[in-house]
């Protein structure tokens, strides 16, 4: 079959150009992997500790391998904090229930002196238990976020270090839950936990008013005690609202950034795998990690 210049210039030119670019990209990937292997061997021999956490000097443009040592240390700290606060929460609940029983008996027998002694103790134990509950919820959220960060970063790193194009199943093709769905569920769970914590603080105000109203007639100094305790509770509620609102905002911002990165990976997966054109995604990812590091 005789081929004309029009055929060479028109029909096969895009295919030839695409295969040439793919060949150059594959050759660049092979050279990069050889350089990385040489860098690993050099670091293994010389014991250079300054580049620990980086695959090579060229990877500094892409980003670190998630600082594995720091991440594991931080995860262990949050896990230990979670276990400690959970145990302390159970112990505090026991003492709180015991003091609450004594207060109930004091109200039934109109023993104002006993109630006046046990009420500050019960209030301190109760606020301590709520603080342990808040720290426990925050530890769970931090552990989940670390798992999500590590998973999403390894998805990007797998695309950059792969020799061929891999399709990322970020949609519901297999009938499973997607990372976006899991992140949205955990976001709503965290918001719900913060709302429940605020409701627990607000729920204590009617109890205080009821107890103060019952004992106003039996002790004059109790009115002064009530006037001093109410501003303290109001300050605690104002501080808790000031801290939980930025936490919720930062959490939603983090999930929005992660969803944006995953969407960019899904849309530009072929360019990332073949031509390594997705450096902007990893730069944005590294900036987000610097924000919450």
GROMACS .gro file of C-alpha atoms in nm:
model
  293
    1UNK     CA    1   0.000   0.000   0.000
    2UNK     CA    2   0.135   0.340  -0.105
    3UNK     CA    3   0.129   0.601   0.172
    4UNK     CA    4   0.097   0.966   0.076
    5UNK     CA    5   0.227   1.274   0.248
    6UNK     CA    6  -0.124   1.364   0.353
    7UNK     CA    7  -0.155   1.034   0.539
    8UNK     CA    8   0.176   1.083   0.714
    9UNK     CA    9   0.100   1.444   0.801
   10UNK     CA   10  -0.267   1.413   0.890
   11UNK     CA   11  -0.388   1.081   1.026
   12UNK     CA   12  -0.093   0.922   1.205
   13UNK     CA   13   0.070   1.242   1.329
   14UNK     CA   14  -0.127   1.265   1.659
   15UNK     CA   15  -0.072   0.896   1.730
   16UNK     CA   16   0.299   0.927   1.654
   17UNK     CA   17   0.323   1.235   1.875
   18UNK     CA   18   0.139   1.062   2.164
   19UNK     CA   19   0.355   0.750   2.143
   20UNK     CA   20   0.670   0.965   2.131
   21UNK     CA   21   0.563   1.160   2.440
   22UNK     CA   22   0.471   0.839   2.622
   23UNK     CA   23   0.810   0.691   2.530
   24UNK     CA   24   0.990   1.000   2.656
   25UNK     CA   25   0.783   0.993   2.976
   26UNK     CA   26   0.863   0.625   3.034
   27UNK     CA   27   1.232   0.694   2.970
   28UNK     CA   28   1.224   0.984   3.215
   29UNK     CA   29   1.057   0.762   3.477
   30UNK     CA   30   1.323   0.494   3.429
   31UNK     CA   31   1.607   0.746   3.469
   32UNK     CA   32   1.441   0.893   3.776
   33UNK     CA   33   1.402   0.551   3.937
   34UNK     CA   34   1.768   0.473   3.869
   35UNK     CA   35   1.868   0.800   4.033
   36UNK     CA   36   1.650   0.722   4.334
   37UNK     CA   37   1.801   0.374   4.368
   38UNK     CA   38   2.149   0.527   4.355
   39UNK     CA   39   2.051   0.783   4.619
   40UNK     CA   40   1.914   0.511   4.846
   41UNK     CA   41   2.234   0.307   4.809
   42UNK     CA   42   2.446   0.615   4.877
   43UNK     CA   43   2.247   0.700   5.192
   44UNK     CA   44   2.259   0.339   5.307
   45UNK     CA   45   2.639   0.335   5.274
   46UNK     CA   46   2.716   0.685   5.403
   47UNK     CA   47   2.445   0.689   5.672
   48UNK     CA   48   2.335   1.039   5.581
   49UNK     CA   49   2.065   1.137   5.832
   50UNK     CA   50   1.989   1.476   5.686
   51UNK     CA   51   1.786   1.331   5.399
   52UNK     CA   52   1.586   1.087   5.611
   53UNK     CA   53   1.219   1.106   5.511
   54UNK     CA   54   1.299   1.198   5.148
   55UNK     CA   55   1.343   0.951   4.867
   56UNK     CA   56   1.588   1.175   4.685
   57UNK     CA   57   1.685   1.537   4.653
   58UNK     CA   58   1.459   1.574   4.349
   59UNK     CA   59   1.163   1.460   4.558
   60UNK     CA   60   1.184   1.778   4.764
   61UNK     CA   61   0.985   1.942   4.489
   62UNK     CA   62   0.716   1.678   4.532
   63UNK     CA   63   0.714   1.650   4.907
   64UNK     CA   64   0.822   1.428   5.196
   65UNK     CA   65   0.707   1.073   5.244
   66UNK     CA   66   0.465   1.189   5.510
   67UNK     CA   67   0.728   1.202   5.786
   68UNK     CA   68   0.662   0.842   5.890
   69UNK     CA   69   0.856   0.855   6.217
   70UNK     CA   70   0.685   1.175   6.335
   71UNK     CA   71   0.345   1.042   6.227
   72UNK     CA   72   0.386   0.716   6.414
   73UNK     CA   73   0.507   0.897   6.725
   74UNK     CA   74   0.215   1.137   6.710
   75UNK     CA   75  -0.033   0.853   6.653
   76UNK     CA   76   0.102   0.665   6.954
   77UNK     CA   77   0.071   0.978   7.168
   78UNK     CA   78  -0.291   1.030   7.066
   79UNK     CA   79  -0.370   0.661   7.121
   80UNK     CA   80  -0.218   0.675   7.470
   81UNK     CA   81  -0.408   0.996   7.540
   82UNK     CA   82  -0.730   0.831   7.425
   83UNK     CA   83  -0.681   0.528   7.653
   84UNK     CA   84  -0.582   0.745   7.949
   85UNK     CA   85  -0.879   0.979   7.911
   86UNK     CA   86  -1.119   0.688   7.863
   87UNK     CA   87  -0.999   0.527   8.189
   88UNK     CA   88  -1.009   0.858   8.373
   89UNK     CA   89  -1.359   0.921   8.238
   90UNK     CA   90  -1.487   0.599   8.394
   91UNK     CA   91  -1.322   0.677   8.728
   92UNK     CA   92  -1.458   1.031   8.726
   93UNK     CA   93  -1.806   0.903   8.639
   94UNK     CA   94  -1.799   0.678   8.947
   95UNK     CA   95  -1.707   0.964   9.182
   96UNK     CA   96  -1.953   1.200   9.014
   97UNK     CA   97  -2.238   0.953   9.057
   98UNK     CA   98  -2.139   0.899   9.420
   99UNK     CA   99  -2.140   1.272   9.495
  100UNK     CA  100  -2.465   1.318   9.305
  101UNK     CA  101  -2.627   1.051   9.523
  102UNK     CA  102  -2.508   1.233   9.834
  103UNK     CA  103  -2.651   1.559   9.701
  104UNK     CA  104  -2.986   1.397   9.631
  105UNK     CA  105  -3.003   1.263   9.986
  106UNK     CA  106  -2.905   1.606  10.120
  107UNK     CA  107  -3.188   1.771   9.924
  108UNK     CA  108  -3.438   1.510  10.043
  109UNK     CA  109  -3.338   1.558  10.408
  110UNK     CA  110  -3.292   1.937  10.372
  111UNK     CA  111  -2.931   1.906  10.489
  112UNK     CA  112  -2.794   2.233  10.356
  113UNK     CA  113  -2.451   2.200  10.514
  114UNK     CA  114  -2.385   1.863  10.351
  115UNK     CA  115  -2.506   1.990  10.016
  116UNK     CA  116  -2.288   2.300  10.046
  117UNK     CA  117  -1.983   2.077  10.104
  118UNK     CA  118  -2.053   1.822   9.829
  119UNK     CA  119  -2.171   2.062   9.560
  120UNK     CA  120  -1.827   2.214   9.471
  121UNK     CA  121  -1.673   1.865   9.464
  122UNK     CA  122  -1.946   1.735   9.237
  123UNK     CA  123  -1.907   2.038   9.007
  124UNK     CA  124  -1.529   1.989   8.978
  125UNK     CA  125  -1.561   1.615   8.909
  126UNK     CA  126  -1.837   1.674   8.657
  127UNK     CA  127  -1.640   1.938   8.462
  128UNK     CA  128  -1.334   1.711   8.469
  129UNK     CA  129  -1.538   1.428   8.321
  130UNK     CA  130  -1.666   1.653   8.042
  131UNK     CA  131  -1.308   1.764   7.969
  132UNK     CA  132  -1.199   1.398   7.945
  133UNK     CA  133  -1.487   1.335   7.708
  134UNK     CA  134  -1.380   1.625   7.487
  135UNK     CA  135  -1.015   1.512   7.482
  136UNK     CA  136  -1.125   1.157   7.396
  137UNK     CA  137  -1.331   1.278   7.102
  138UNK     CA  138  -1.046   1.498   6.981
  139UNK     CA  139  -0.798   1.207   7.002
  140UNK     CA  140  -1.027   0.985   6.795
  141UNK     CA  141  -1.061   1.260   6.535
  142UNK     CA  142  -0.684   1.312   6.516
  143UNK     CA  143  -0.620   0.939   6.469
  144UNK     CA  144  -0.875   0.922   6.188
  145UNK     CA  145  -0.726   1.226   6.018
  146UNK     CA  146  -0.378   1.072   6.028
  147UNK     CA  147  -0.508   0.758   5.858
  148UNK     CA  148  -0.675   0.971   5.589
  149UNK     CA  149  -0.363   1.182   5.533
  150UNK     CA  150  -0.142   0.874   5.500
  151UNK     CA  151  -0.388   0.703   5.262
  152UNK     CA  152  -0.429   1.003   5.033
  153UNK     CA  153  -0.056   1.076   5.026
  154UNK     CA  154   0.029   0.718   4.933
  155UNK     CA  155  -0.225   0.737   4.651
  156UNK     CA  156  -0.040   1.036   4.508
  157UNK     CA  157   0.300   0.880   4.569
  158UNK     CA  158   0.192   0.558   4.396
  159UNK     CA  159   0.093   0.752   4.087
  160UNK     CA  160   0.423   0.938   4.076
  161UNK     CA  161   0.638   0.627   4.118
  162UNK     CA  162   0.442   0.391   3.890
  163UNK     CA  163   0.577   0.282   3.554
  164UNK     CA  164   0.236   0.247   3.394
  165UNK     CA  165  -0.099   0.416   3.418
  166UNK     CA  166  -0.324   0.293   3.699
  167UNK     CA  167  -0.690   0.380   3.729
  168UNK     CA  168  -0.788   0.501   4.074
  169UNK     CA  169  -1.130   0.371   4.168
  170UNK     CA  170  -1.256   0.678   4.351
  171UNK     CA  171  -1.613   0.629   4.231
  172UNK     CA  172  -1.870   0.369   4.333
  173UNK     CA  173  -1.772   0.120   4.065
  174UNK     CA  174  -1.722  -0.173   4.298
  175UNK     CA  175  -2.024  -0.089   4.512
  176UNK     CA  176  -1.806   0.016   4.807
  177UNK     CA  177  -1.793   0.339   4.999
  178UNK     CA  178  -1.559   0.597   4.851
  179UNK     CA  179  -1.304   0.802   5.049
  180UNK     CA  180  -1.518   1.110   4.996
  181UNK     CA  181  -1.818   0.938   5.155
  182UNK     CA  182  -1.611   0.821   5.452
  183UNK     CA  183  -1.469   1.168   5.504
  184UNK     CA  184  -1.812   1.328   5.494
  185UNK     CA  185  -1.945   1.072   5.744
  186UNK     CA  186  -1.656   1.136   5.984
  187UNK     CA  187  -1.699   1.511   5.944
  188UNK     CA  188  -2.062   1.488   6.046
  189UNK     CA  189  -1.969   1.258   6.335
  190UNK     CA  190  -1.716   1.511   6.466
  191UNK     CA  191  -1.961   1.799   6.434
  192UNK     CA  192  -2.222   1.593   6.615
  193UNK     CA  193  -1.976   1.517   6.896
  194UNK     CA  194  -1.895   1.886   6.938
  195UNK     CA  195  -2.264   1.975   6.940
  196UNK     CA  196  -2.333   1.709   7.203
  197UNK     CA  197  -2.049   1.848   7.414
  198UNK     CA  198  -2.197   2.198   7.397
  199UNK     CA  199  -2.540   2.060   7.482
  200UNK     CA  200  -2.394   1.889   7.787
  201UNK     CA  201  -2.262   2.222   7.908
  202UNK     CA  202  -2.596   2.388   7.845
  203UNK     CA  203  -2.784   2.108   8.018
  204UNK     CA  204  -2.614   2.180   8.349
  205UNK     CA  205  -2.756   2.532   8.378
  206UNK     CA  206  -3.118   2.424   8.454
  207UNK     CA  207  -2.989   2.178   8.714
  208UNK     CA  208  -2.797   2.454   8.886
  209UNK     CA  209  -3.097   2.685   8.882
  210UNK     CA  210  -3.324   2.416   9.029
  211UNK     CA  211  -3.083   2.336   9.311
  212UNK     CA  212  -3.025   2.704   9.385
  213UNK     CA  213  -3.398   2.777   9.388
  214UNK     CA  214  -3.461   2.494   9.635
  215UNK     CA  215  -3.198   2.621   9.878
  216UNK     CA  216  -3.251   2.996   9.855
  217UNK     CA  217  -3.486   2.994  10.155
  218UNK     CA  218  -3.263   2.783  10.379
  219UNK     CA  219  -2.935   2.971  10.365
  220UNK     CA  220  -2.868   3.339  10.299
  221UNK     CA  221  -2.506   3.292  10.195
  222UNK     CA  222  -2.613   3.050   9.924
  223UNK     CA  223  -2.739   3.345   9.719
  224UNK     CA  224  -2.387   3.492   9.721
  225UNK     CA  225  -2.248   3.149   9.632
  226UNK     CA  226  -2.492   3.128   9.339
  227UNK     CA  227  -2.397   3.472   9.214
  228UNK     CA  228  -2.030   3.368   9.219
  229UNK     CA  229  -2.081   3.029   9.053
  230UNK     CA  230  -2.298   3.148   8.764
  231UNK     CA  231  -2.029   3.376   8.610
  232UNK     CA  232  -1.781   3.091   8.643
  233UNK     CA  233  -2.011   2.859   8.450
  234UNK     CA  234  -2.075   3.132   8.194
  235UNK     CA  235  -1.701   3.182   8.145
  236UNK     CA  236  -1.653   2.808   8.100
  237UNK     CA  237  -1.931   2.795   7.841
  238UNK     CA  238  -1.794   3.098   7.656
  239UNK     CA  239  -1.446   2.943   7.645
  240UNK     CA  240  -1.581   2.608   7.528
  241UNK     CA  241  -1.778   2.777   7.250
  242UNK     CA  242  -1.473   2.978   7.146
  243UNK     CA  243  -1.262   2.660   7.117
  244UNK     CA  244  -1.515   2.425   6.960
  245UNK     CA  245  -1.615   2.665   6.680
  246UNK     CA  246  -1.262   2.698   6.530
  247UNK     CA  247  -1.210   2.324   6.573
  248UNK     CA  248  -1.521   2.252   6.368
  249UNK     CA  249  -1.424   2.512   6.109
  250UNK     CA  250  -1.068   2.377   6.073
  251UNK     CA  251  -1.198   2.021   6.051
  252UNK     CA  252  -1.438   2.111   5.769
  253UNK     CA  253  -1.163   2.304   5.590
  254UNK     CA  254  -0.932   2.003   5.616
  255UNK     CA  255  -1.193   1.768   5.472
  256UNK     CA  256  -1.264   2.014   5.191
  257UNK     CA  257  -0.893   2.025   5.104
  258UNK     CA  258  -0.867   1.646   5.107
  259UNK     CA  259  -1.172   1.610   4.885
  260UNK     CA  260  -1.027   1.871   4.646
  261UNK     CA  261  -0.695   1.684   4.626
  262UNK     CA  262  -0.868   1.351   4.561
  263UNK     CA  263  -1.084   1.506   4.291
  264UNK     CA  264  -0.776   1.654   4.123
  265UNK     CA  265  -0.606   1.315   4.137
  266UNK     CA  266  -0.905   1.148   3.977
  267UNK     CA  267  -0.926   1.407   3.698
  268UNK     CA  268  -0.551   1.424   3.628
  269UNK     CA  269  -0.449   1.066   3.706
  270UNK     CA  270  -0.314   0.992   3.359
  271UNK     CA  271  -0.108   1.310   3.344
  272UNK     CA  272   0.029   1.241   3.692
  273UNK     CA  273   0.124   0.882   3.608
  274UNK     CA  274   0.268   0.934   3.259
  275UNK     CA  275   0.388   1.291   3.232
  276UNK     CA  276   0.425   1.382   3.601
  277UNK     CA  277   0.228   1.698   3.548
  278UNK     CA  278   0.049   1.703   3.883
  279UNK     CA  279   0.309   1.878   4.098
  280UNK     CA  280   0.052   2.143   4.191
  281UNK     CA  281  -0.159   1.880   4.370
  282UNK     CA  282   0.133   1.772   4.585
  283UNK     CA  283   0.236   2.130   4.653
  284UNK     CA  284  -0.116   2.202   4.777
  285UNK     CA  285  -0.106   1.880   4.979
  286UNK     CA  286   0.224   1.979   5.142
  287UNK     CA  287   0.089   2.325   5.227
  288UNK     CA  288  -0.213   2.164   5.392
  289UNK     CA  289   0.013   1.935   5.597
  290UNK     CA  290   0.221   2.236   5.704
  291UNK     CA  291  -0.098   2.402   5.829
  292UNK     CA  292  -0.193   2.112   6.059
  293UNK     CA  293   0.153   1.977   6.142
   0.00000   0.00000   0.00000
